[in-house]
Short mmCIF file of C-alpha atoms in Angstrom, two decimals:
data_model
loop_
_atom_site.label_atom_id
_atom_site.label_comp_id
_atom_site.label_asym_id
_atom_site.label_seq_id
_atom_site.Cartn_x
_atom_site.Cartn_y
_atom_site.Cartn_z
CA UNK A 1 6.39 -38.00 -1.22
CA UNK A 2 3.26 -38.18 0.64
CA UNK A 3 5.07 -36.89 3.38
CA UNK A 4 6.49 -33.62 2.15
CA UNK A 5 2.92 -33.17 0.74
CA UNK A 6 1.33 -33.22 4.36
CA UNK A 7 3.97 -31.13 5.79
CA UNK A 8 2.88 -28.53 2.82
CA UNK A 9 -0.47 -28.86 3.72
CA UNK A 10 -0.15 -28.92 8.01
CA UNK A 11 2.02 -26.02 7.23
CA UNK A 12 -0.53 -23.81 4.86
CA UNK A 13 -3.38 -24.79 7.35
CA UNK A 14 -1.18 -23.18 10.60
CA UNK A 15 -0.38 -20.24 8.10
CA UNK A 16 -3.69 -19.65 7.22
CA UNK A 17 -5.47 -19.86 10.50
CA UNK A 18 -2.58 -17.86 11.76
CA UNK A 19 -3.43 -14.97 9.83
CA UNK A 20 -7.11 -14.74 10.89
CA UNK A 21 -7.07 -13.40 13.70
CA UNK A 22 -5.30 -10.37 13.46
CA UNK A 23 -6.11 -9.72 9.21
CA UNK A 24 -5.24 -6.40 8.18
CA UNK A 25 -4.21 -4.56 5.15
CA UNK A 26 -1.27 -2.77 4.63
CA UNK A 27 -0.10 0.09 2.14
CA UNK A 28 3.11 -1.41 1.34
CA UNK A 29 2.71 -4.49 -1.46
CA UNK A 30 4.90 -7.70 -0.63
CA UNK A 31 5.90 -7.85 -4.52
CA UNK A 32 4.40 -7.58 -7.91
CA UNK A 33 5.65 -10.59 -9.37
CA UNK A 34 4.00 -13.73 -8.78
CA UNK A 35 6.90 -15.92 -6.44
CA UNK A 36 7.35 -12.70 -4.30
CA UNK A 37 3.26 -12.39 -4.26
CA UNK A 38 2.91 -16.08 -3.32
CA UNK A 39 5.93 -16.07 -0.48
CA UNK A 40 4.37 -13.09 0.86
CA UNK A 41 7.30 -11.17 0.18
CA UNK A 42 9.44 -13.40 2.66
CA UNK A 43 12.39 -13.79 0.71
CA UNK A 44 15.39 -11.73 1.71
CA UNK A 45 17.50 -14.58 2.30
CA UNK A 46 16.17 -17.21 -0.77
CA UNK A 47 19.49 -17.27 -2.61
CA UNK A 48 18.81 -18.54 -6.36
CA UNK A 49 16.21 -16.28 -7.19
CA UNK A 50 16.08 -13.78 -9.72
CA UNK A 51 12.31 -12.52 -7.78
CA UNK A 52 13.86 -12.20 -4.19
CA UNK A 53 16.71 -10.06 -5.78
CA UNK A 54 14.04 -7.48 -6.35
CA UNK A 55 13.98 -6.94 -2.38
CA UNK A 56 18.03 -7.72 -1.91
CA UNK A 57 20.55 -7.03 -4.42
CA UNK A 58 23.29 -8.88 -2.88
CA UNK A 59 20.98 -12.10 -4.10
CA UNK A 60 22.41 -11.47 -7.79
CA UNK A 61 25.47 -12.92 -6.66
CA UNK A 62 23.66 -16.39 -5.68
CA UNK A 63 21.92 -17.03 -9.50
CA UNK A 64 22.94 -20.30 -11.09
CA UNK A 65 23.21 -18.71 -14.52
CA UNK A 66 24.74 -16.10 -15.86
CA UNK A 67 21.53 -14.29 -17.53
CA UNK A 68 18.24 -14.08 -16.99
CA UNK A 69 14.63 -12.08 -16.93
CA UNK A 70 11.27 -12.22 -15.64
CA UNK A 71 8.19 -10.19 -16.64
CA UNK A 72 5.14 -10.17 -14.25
CA UNK A 73 1.82 -8.41 -14.54
CA UNK A 74 -1.12 -8.46 -12.36
CA UNK A 75 -4.14 -6.80 -10.31
CA UNK A 76 -4.59 -5.61 -6.55
CA UNK A 77 -8.01 -4.74 -5.24
CA UNK A 78 -8.88 -3.62 -2.03
CA UNK A 79 -11.91 -2.27 -0.34
CA UNK A 80 -12.66 -0.44 3.15
CA UNK A 81 -16.49 -0.60 4.41
CA UNK A 82 -17.55 1.91 7.24
CA UNK A 83 -20.44 0.83 9.62
CA UNK A 84 -22.52 3.37 11.28
CA UNK A 85 -23.71 1.74 15.20
CA UNK A 86 -26.87 4.27 15.44
CA UNK A 87 -28.78 3.45 12.27
CA UNK A 88 -26.18 -0.15 11.62
CA UNK A 89 -26.21 1.36 8.29
CA UNK A 90 -23.07 0.43 6.48
CA UNK A 91 -21.54 1.66 3.78
CA UNK A 92 -18.48 0.50 0.84
CA UNK A 93 -15.93 2.45 -0.94
CA UNK A 94 -15.36 2.00 -4.69
CA UNK A 95 -12.63 2.27 -7.46
CA UNK A 96 -10.81 -0.98 -5.99
CA UNK A 97 -9.02 -1.94 -8.53
CA UNK A 98 -5.31 -1.18 -9.70
CA UNK A 99 -3.16 -3.51 -12.69
CA UNK A 100 0.46 -3.99 -11.17
CA UNK A 101 3.52 -5.53 -13.02
CA UNK A 102 7.04 -5.09 -13.02
CA UNK A 103 10.30 -6.68 -14.25
CA UNK A 104 13.86 -8.03 -13.61
CA UNK A 105 16.81 -9.08 -15.43
CA UNK A 106 20.35 -10.04 -14.64
CA UNK A 107 23.77 -10.55 -16.19
CA UNK A 108 26.96 -11.84 -14.89
CA UNK A 109 29.76 -9.67 -15.97
CA UNK A 110 32.50 -12.14 -14.04
CA UNK A 111 33.33 -14.44 -11.09
CA UNK A 112 33.03 -11.23 -8.68
CA UNK A 113 30.35 -8.73 -10.03
CA UNK A 114 26.97 -9.11 -11.02
CA UNK A 115 24.43 -6.52 -12.95
CA UNK A 116 20.77 -6.02 -12.24
CA UNK A 117 18.02 -4.27 -13.11
CA UNK A 118 14.35 -4.15 -11.17
CA UNK A 119 11.27 -1.80 -11.83
CA UNK A 120 8.41 -2.65 -9.10
CA UNK A 121 5.84 -1.13 -7.30
CA UNK A 122 6.54 -0.74 -3.04
CA UNK A 123 3.77 1.01 -1.83
CA UNK A 124 -0.13 1.61 -3.21
CA UNK A 125 -3.51 2.95 -1.99
CA UNK A 126 -7.03 3.70 -3.25
CA UNK A 127 -10.44 4.25 -2.29
CA UNK A 128 -12.96 6.36 -2.72
CA UNK A 129 -16.02 6.66 -0.39
CA UNK A 130 -19.73 7.14 -1.29
CA UNK A 131 -20.95 10.93 -0.75
CA UNK A 132 -22.78 10.61 2.21
CA UNK A 133 -20.19 8.84 4.25
CA UNK A 134 -19.65 9.72 7.44
CA UNK A 135 -16.10 10.52 7.48
CA UNK A 136 -16.27 12.60 4.04
CA UNK A 137 -15.08 15.97 5.66
CA UNK A 138 -12.20 13.62 7.02
CA UNK A 139 -11.34 13.08 3.86
CA UNK A 140 -12.93 11.01 1.19
CA UNK A 141 -10.71 9.91 -1.73
CA UNK A 142 -6.85 8.58 -2.01
CA UNK A 143 -5.01 7.49 -4.75
CA UNK A 144 -1.66 6.88 -3.71
CA UNK A 145 1.20 4.72 -6.02
CA UNK A 146 5.29 4.30 -6.21
CA UNK A 147 6.85 3.35 -9.13
CA UNK A 148 10.83 2.45 -8.63
CA UNK A 149 13.35 1.54 -10.91
CA UNK A 150 16.65 0.51 -10.00
CA UNK A 151 20.33 -0.85 -11.25
CA UNK A 152 21.21 -3.34 -9.11
CA UNK A 153 25.02 -4.55 -8.70
CA UNK A 154 26.36 -7.61 -6.24
CA UNK A 155 30.00 -8.34 -5.34
CA UNK A 156 31.02 -11.68 -4.39
CA UNK A 157 33.31 -11.30 -1.36
CA UNK A 158 33.98 -15.19 -1.15
CA UNK A 159 32.06 -18.69 -2.44
CA UNK A 160 29.39 -17.62 0.33
CA UNK A 161 29.40 -14.05 1.31
CA UNK A 162 28.06 -11.20 -1.07
CA UNK A 163 26.33 -7.86 -0.78
CA UNK A 164 24.60 -5.39 -3.27
CA UNK A 165 23.44 -2.32 -3.84
CA UNK A 166 20.79 -0.69 -6.22
CA UNK A 167 20.18 2.72 -6.92
CA UNK A 168 17.74 4.43 -9.41
CA UNK A 169 14.16 6.41 -9.22
CA UNK A 170 10.84 6.64 -8.04
CA UNK A 171 7.66 8.45 -9.28
CA UNK A 172 5.51 9.30 -6.35
CA UNK A 173 1.48 9.66 -7.63
CA UNK A 174 -0.85 10.99 -5.36
CA UNK A 175 -4.74 12.21 -5.44
CA UNK A 176 -6.81 13.34 -2.20
CA UNK A 177 -9.89 14.77 -1.97
CA UNK A 178 -12.51 15.98 0.65
CA UNK A 179 -15.88 17.06 1.01
CA UNK A 180 -16.04 20.63 2.80
CA UNK A 181 -19.39 22.69 3.18
CA UNK A 182 -19.09 26.18 2.28
CA UNK A 183 -21.89 29.15 3.57
CA UNK A 184 -23.75 30.96 0.85
CA UNK A 185 -23.92 34.31 1.81
CA UNK A 186 -26.71 37.27 0.37
CA UNK A 187 -24.44 38.59 -2.10
CA UNK A 188 -21.90 35.63 -2.68
CA UNK A 189 -18.68 37.56 -4.47
CA UNK A 190 -18.60 39.94 -1.03
CA UNK A 191 -17.40 38.77 2.77
CA UNK A 192 -19.68 37.41 5.33
CA UNK A 193 -20.57 40.03 7.17
CA UNK A 194 -23.16 41.37 9.54
CA UNK A 195 -25.19 42.85 6.07
CA UNK A 196 -24.02 40.31 4.33
CA UNK A 197 -25.29 37.46 6.33
CA UNK A 198 -25.10 33.35 5.45
CA UNK A 199 -28.11 32.30 4.00
CA UNK A 200 -27.18 27.92 3.77
CA UNK A 201 -24.58 25.80 2.98
CA UNK A 202 -23.51 24.36 -0.36
CA UNK A 203 -21.00 21.09 -0.13
CA UNK A 204 -18.53 20.54 -2.57
CA UNK A 205 -15.91 17.83 -3.16
CA UNK A 206 -12.25 19.39 -3.72
CA UNK A 207 -9.19 17.40 -4.72
CA UNK A 208 -5.76 17.80 -5.73
CA UNK A 209 -3.38 15.50 -7.65
CA UNK A 210 0.84 15.58 -8.21
CA UNK A 211 3.68 13.20 -8.81
CA UNK A 212 7.32 13.84 -7.81
CA UNK A 213 10.32 11.86 -9.33
CA UNK A 214 12.50 11.08 -6.55
CA UNK A 215 15.82 8.99 -5.78
CA UNK A 216 15.85 5.23 -4.50
CA UNK A 217 18.32 3.04 -2.60
CA UNK A 218 18.31 -0.41 -1.84
CA UNK A 219 21.25 -2.64 -0.18
CA UNK A 220 21.73 -5.91 0.49
CA UNK A 221 23.64 -8.56 2.34
CA UNK A 222 24.01 -12.18 2.14
CA UNK A 223 26.19 -15.07 4.22
CA UNK A 224 25.62 -18.61 3.24
CA UNK A 225 26.12 -20.56 6.52
CA UNK A 226 26.40 -23.86 5.69
CA UNK A 227 24.49 -25.59 2.10
CA UNK A 228 21.21 -25.62 3.92
CA UNK A 229 21.53 -22.21 6.38
CA UNK A 230 21.44 -18.61 4.71
CA UNK A 231 21.70 -15.01 6.48
CA UNK A 232 20.95 -12.13 4.81
CA UNK A 233 19.57 -8.83 5.06
CA UNK A 234 18.59 -5.56 3.14
CA UNK A 235 17.62 -2.40 3.35
CA UNK A 236 14.84 -0.26 1.32
CA UNK A 237 14.95 3.15 1.18
CA UNK A 238 12.37 5.42 2.05
CA UNK A 239 10.84 7.88 -0.66
CA UNK A 240 10.26 11.42 0.04
CA UNK A 241 9.17 14.06 -2.23
CA UNK A 242 7.14 18.27 -2.19
CA UNK A 243 4.97 17.34 -4.93
CA UNK A 244 3.71 19.46 -7.89
CA UNK A 245 -0.02 19.53 -6.47
CA UNK A 246 -2.79 20.72 -8.40
CA UNK A 247 -6.67 21.14 -6.87
CA UNK A 248 -9.87 21.81 -8.36
CA UNK A 249 -13.58 20.79 -7.90
CA UNK A 250 -14.51 17.67 -8.43
CA UNK A 251 -18.08 16.66 -9.70
CA UNK A 252 -21.10 19.16 -9.24
CA UNK A 253 -21.79 19.86 -5.47
CA UNK A 254 -23.54 17.07 -3.29
CA UNK A 255 -26.32 19.55 -2.01
CA UNK A 256 -27.62 22.50 -0.47
CA UNK A 257 -28.57 23.04 3.48
CA UNK A 258 -29.78 25.24 5.74
CA UNK A 259 -27.45 27.40 8.09
CA UNK A 260 -27.78 24.28 10.84
CA UNK A 261 -26.33 22.00 8.61
CA UNK A 262 -29.62 19.55 8.41
CA UNK A 263 -32.23 20.96 7.14
CA UNK A 264 -32.96 22.13 3.54
CA UNK A 265 -31.91 25.39 1.84
CA UNK A 266 -34.24 28.32 2.08
CA UNK A 267 -35.39 29.10 -1.83
CA UNK A 268 -32.70 31.40 -3.33
CA UNK A 269 -29.91 29.49 -1.97
CA UNK A 270 -29.24 27.03 -5.12
CA UNK A 271 -28.73 30.31 -7.39
CA UNK A 272 -25.75 32.01 -4.66
CA UNK A 273 -24.00 28.73 -4.43
CA UNK A 274 -23.51 28.81 -8.23
CA UNK A 275 -22.10 32.25 -8.11
CA UNK A 276 -19.94 31.29 -4.94
CA UNK A 277 -18.42 28.43 -6.87
CA UNK A 278 -17.56 30.50 -9.12
CA UNK A 279 -15.77 33.46 -7.37
CA UNK A 280 -14.15 30.86 -5.02
CA UNK A 281 -10.74 29.13 -6.32
CA UNK A 282 -9.57 25.73 -5.50
CA UNK A 283 -5.89 26.01 -3.76
CA UNK A 284 -3.45 22.77 -2.96
CA UNK A 285 -2.98 22.42 0.93
CA UNK A 286 -0.98 23.92 3.00
CA UNK A 287 1.83 20.87 2.90
CA UNK A 288 2.77 18.97 -0.22
CA UNK A 289 5.07 16.59 1.13
CA UNK A 290 4.44 12.86 0.26
CA UNK A 291 6.77 10.80 2.79
CA UNK A 292 6.99 6.91 1.77
CA UNK A 293 8.66 5.14 5.08
CA UNK A 294 11.68 3.12 4.50
CA UNK A 295 11.84 -1.08 5.12
CA UNK A 296 15.12 -2.73 7.15
CA UNK A 297 14.81 -6.80 6.84
CA UNK A 298 16.96 -9.29 8.27
CA UNK A 299 16.04 -12.95 7.05
CA UNK A 300 17.27 -16.44 7.71
CA UNK A 301 16.42 -19.40 5.16
CA UNK A 302 16.73 -23.15 5.77
CA UNK A 303 16.45 -25.76 3.11
CA UNK A 304 14.94 -28.26 5.25
CA UNK A 305 14.63 -31.05 2.68
CA UNK A 306 15.95 -31.35 -0.60
CA UNK A 307 12.06 -30.44 -2.03
CA UNK A 308 11.29 -28.29 0.22
CA UNK A 309 12.96 -24.67 1.75
CA UNK A 310 11.61 -22.43 4.17
CA UNK A 311 12.38 -18.73 5.10
CA UNK A 312 11.62 -16.54 8.45
CA UNK A 313 11.73 -12.60 7.67
CA UNK A 314 11.91 -10.08 10.69
CA UNK A 315 11.31 -6.47 8.58
CA UNK A 316 11.86 -2.74 10.38
CA UNK A 317 9.81 0.01 9.03
CA UNK A 318 10.36 3.34 9.95
CA UNK A 319 8.05 6.04 10.85
CA UNK A 320 8.59 7.80 7.79
CA UNK A 321 4.77 7.86 6.64
CA UNK A 322 3.67 11.54 6.02
CA UNK A 323 0.90 12.78 3.71
CA UNK A 324 0.11 16.55 1.95
CA UNK A 325 -2.41 18.03 3.82
CA UNK A 326 -6.33 18.54 1.96
CA UNK A 327 -7.29 21.03 -0.73
CA UNK A 328 -8.55 23.97 0.20
CA UNK A 329 -10.67 26.32 -0.79
CA UNK A 330 -10.33 30.18 -1.04
CA UNK A 331 -13.51 32.35 -0.20
CA UNK A 332 -14.43 35.84 -0.67
CA UNK A 333 -14.83 35.37 2.92
CA UNK A 334 -11.49 33.81 3.33
CA UNK A 335 -10.04 30.17 3.41
CA UNK A 336 -12.34 27.24 4.40
CA UNK A 337 -10.20 23.95 5.03
CA UNK A 338 -10.45 20.67 5.95
CA UNK A 339 -11.56 19.41 9.78
CA UNK A 340 -8.82 17.06 10.18
CA UNK A 341 -5.83 15.89 7.89
CA UNK A 342 -4.84 12.13 7.32
CA UNK A 343 -2.24 10.80 9.96
CA UNK A 344 1.33 10.06 10.48
CA UNK A 345 2.86 6.60 10.72
CA UNK A 346 4.94 5.45 13.50
CA UNK A 347 7.65 2.50 13.29
CA UNK A 348 6.88 -0.87 13.64
CA UNK A 349 7.68 -4.78 13.28
CA UNK A 350 6.64 -7.35 11.03
CA UNK A 351 7.23 -10.70 11.31
CA UNK A 352 6.71 -13.53 7.75
CA UNK A 353 7.74 -16.79 6.97
CA UNK A 354 7.16 -18.84 3.28
CA UNK A 355 8.00 -21.90 1.83
CA UNK A 356 8.66 -23.68 -1.11
CA UNK A 357 8.29 -27.21 -2.45
CA UNK A 358 9.70 -28.20 -5.34
CA UNK A 359 7.39 -31.02 -7.06
CA UNK A 360 9.40 -33.44 -9.29
CA UNK A 361 10.84 -31.50 -12.55
CA UNK A 362 8.18 -28.99 -13.79
CA UNK A 363 6.13 -28.08 -10.16
CA UNK A 364 7.46 -25.72 -7.82
CA UNK A 365 4.29 -25.07 -4.80
CA UNK A 366 5.11 -21.54 -2.74
CA UNK A 367 2.97 -20.40 0.38
CA UNK A 368 3.66 -17.24 2.85
CA UNK A 369 2.73 -15.68 5.71
CA UNK A 370 3.27 -11.96 6.74
CA UNK A 371 2.22 -10.27 9.86
CA UNK A 372 2.73 -6.69 10.84
CA UNK A 373 1.95 -4.34 14.07
CA UNK A 374 -0.15 -1.18 13.76
CA UNK A 375 1.47 1.69 11.18
CA UNK A 376 -0.91 4.57 12.63
CA UNK A 377 -1.55 5.95 16.32
CA UNK A 378 -4.91 4.16 17.10
CA UNK A 379 -6.05 7.70 18.07
CA UNK A 380 -5.96 8.97 14.66
CA UNK A 381 -6.94 5.60 12.58
CA UNK A 382 -9.39 6.72 9.67
CA UNK A 383 -10.54 4.61 6.25
CA UNK A 384 -8.09 5.78 3.99
CA UNK A 385 -4.96 4.84 5.49
CA UNK A 386 -5.62 2.29 8.05
CA UNK A 387 -3.17 1.51 9.98
CA UNK A 388 -4.61 -1.33 12.43
CA UNK A 389 -2.56 -4.66 12.55
CA UNK A 390 -1.25 -6.47 9.39
CA UNK A 391 -1.42 -9.73 8.31
CA UNK A 392 -1.67 -11.52 5.30
CA UNK A 393 -1.89 -15.45 3.70
CA UNK A 394 -0.12 -16.05 0.16
CA UNK A 395 -0.16 -19.22 -2.39
CA UNK A 396 1.27 -19.72 -5.53
CA UNK A 397 2.91 -22.06 -8.19
CA UNK A 398 5.40 -22.12 -10.92
CA UNK A 399 5.57 -24.69 -14.11
CA UNK A 400 8.43 -24.77 -15.85
CA UNK A 401 8.10 -24.79 -19.57
CA UNK A 402 9.11 -22.99 -22.53
CA UNK A 403 12.26 -22.98 -21.22
CA UNK A 404 11.90 -21.38 -18.49
CA UNK A 405 8.94 -21.28 -15.29
CA UNK A 406 5.52 -20.18 -15.67
CA UNK A 407 4.25 -18.83 -12.36
CA UNK A 408 1.05 -17.28 -10.59
CA UNK A 409 0.25 -15.92 -6.86
CA UNK A 410 -2.04 -14.71 -4.90
CA UNK A 411 -2.28 -13.14 -1.75
CA UNK A 412 -5.50 -12.58 0.53
CA UNK A 413 -5.74 -9.75 2.61
CA UNK A 414 -8.33 -8.44 5.14
CA UNK A 415 -8.24 -5.34 8.01
CA UNK A 416 -8.63 -5.71 11.26
CA UNK A 417 -12.16 -4.32 12.62
CA UNK A 418 -11.23 -0.87 14.30
CA UNK A 419 -14.13 0.92 16.23
CA UNK A 420 -13.64 5.28 16.70
CA UNK A 421 -15.97 7.83 17.68
CA UNK A 422 -14.02 10.44 15.32
CA UNK A 423 -15.51 9.56 12.61
CA UNK A 424 -18.57 11.62 12.49
CA UNK A 425 -19.30 15.46 12.73
CA UNK A 426 -21.74 17.99 11.75
CA UNK A 427 -20.79 20.59 9.41
CA UNK A 428 -23.55 23.78 10.56
CA UNK A 429 -22.63 27.06 8.92
CA UNK A 430 -20.40 27.80 12.45
CA UNK A 431 -18.25 25.28 10.62
CA UNK A 432 -17.43 21.44 11.67
CA UNK A 433 -18.54 19.87 14.75
CA UNK A 434 -17.36 16.39 15.97
CA UNK A 435 -20.52 13.95 17.19
CA UNK A 436 -18.15 11.64 19.23
CA UNK A 437 -21.47 9.51 20.06
CA UNK A 438 -21.22 8.11 17.10
CA UNK A 439 -19.24 4.92 16.96
CA UNK A 440 -18.44 4.10 13.99
CA UNK A 441 -16.42 0.74 12.52
CA UNK A 442 -14.11 0.29 10.24
CA UNK A 443 -13.25 -2.81 7.97
CA UNK A 444 -11.99 -3.58 4.85
CA UNK A 445 -9.95 -6.68 2.94
CA UNK A 446 -7.87 -6.79 -0.22
CA UNK A 447 -6.41 -9.35 -2.80
CA UNK A 448 -3.05 -9.42 -5.30
CA UNK A 449 -3.01 -11.63 -7.93
CA UNK A 450 -0.25 -12.23 -10.75
CA UNK A 451 1.23 -13.86 -13.76
CA UNK A 452 4.60 -14.24 -14.66
CA UNK A 453 7.25 -15.47 -16.70
CA UNK A 454 11.26 -16.22 -16.16
CA UNK A 455 13.67 -17.30 -18.32
CA UNK A 456 17.27 -18.20 -17.85
CA UNK A 457 19.88 -18.24 -20.73
#
């Protein structure tokens, strides 16, 4: 027993130490239930686990009990910060917390067929920058969520092999905002011209939001090579939809400036700015398509000891990551647009490992690690989507009580520091001009925690 505990502690220290040099924060959640969180989502081959069937529907066929369910609820916390090298000033994001939750059901109809139902949240990203953040013109807010509901079925091909299918829908929610500057002419209701010159600039936050219900599916395969080794694979579909976006101003104007974009605005610009905003209309961006990537995972599980089981997963994430274009403002002088858009993603690999230890009849300890490659090209990196290399370290425990298991899971995530010279710029009457001489360091971190209960009957 002591040897097993020492081995688990050693494995946890190795996984934690490996996570430190790379750390980064991913848009994809490992799970919303405490068991999946504690395993860092590394469970595609983990048989006899209803929570793992959320990842791989073929695992429903491996459940020992005829029927079972779990309920889970928790919180996700994440934040980003930017440090401007020129003045050593650090700007933190806010809007950091989100509630998460999900459930799973399974019932065996026959020795060959098991049905299930799952609700989870595969993607989540949110942040708001301060009004004076250096990158506010390139986007200063995002709120992205995906809630997925799938009916599942698993077929037993033989005692050691099964396949699974999940079909359902996902509700995509999205909001983005950016800060723009509008030229305030002498007569705000008329277009800018030689006889109606710009008198100053008004800075205003413009946002858009929308949602869409899109189809979703998942595929799974499980092959128990022998009582100790299991090989499995799963595919989670990408999610794509054209959102019904609605744009509008957010908050009052953020400031008034002279035509150079730096000095104080001349007297008389304030009432003209109010009139200009009233005569202008926020409109949705040129593209309203939101696309989230698919994931394909190959995993191998080994029961190394009657008390100790470990798993290793290799995951491929597709390049299907695309965000809607920022909202625009239609003014009497023509449209005003954001100087940049959120970057597209690129395909990448990830690797994870988890270990689970059963301590006697009541306690189960879990730990996991997941490392991901960069999901956004370094040349387009910005703080809202991040996209740097990713690492996460998780721990958790389960306790058998009330005829089931009460579990808790926690994951720590931290972003790899990124230095870039493309986030800052000056916005004068002539338009936005990047200032590549200014270097900005982007950092971030996050936490996920959940509590859940599973019962079989």
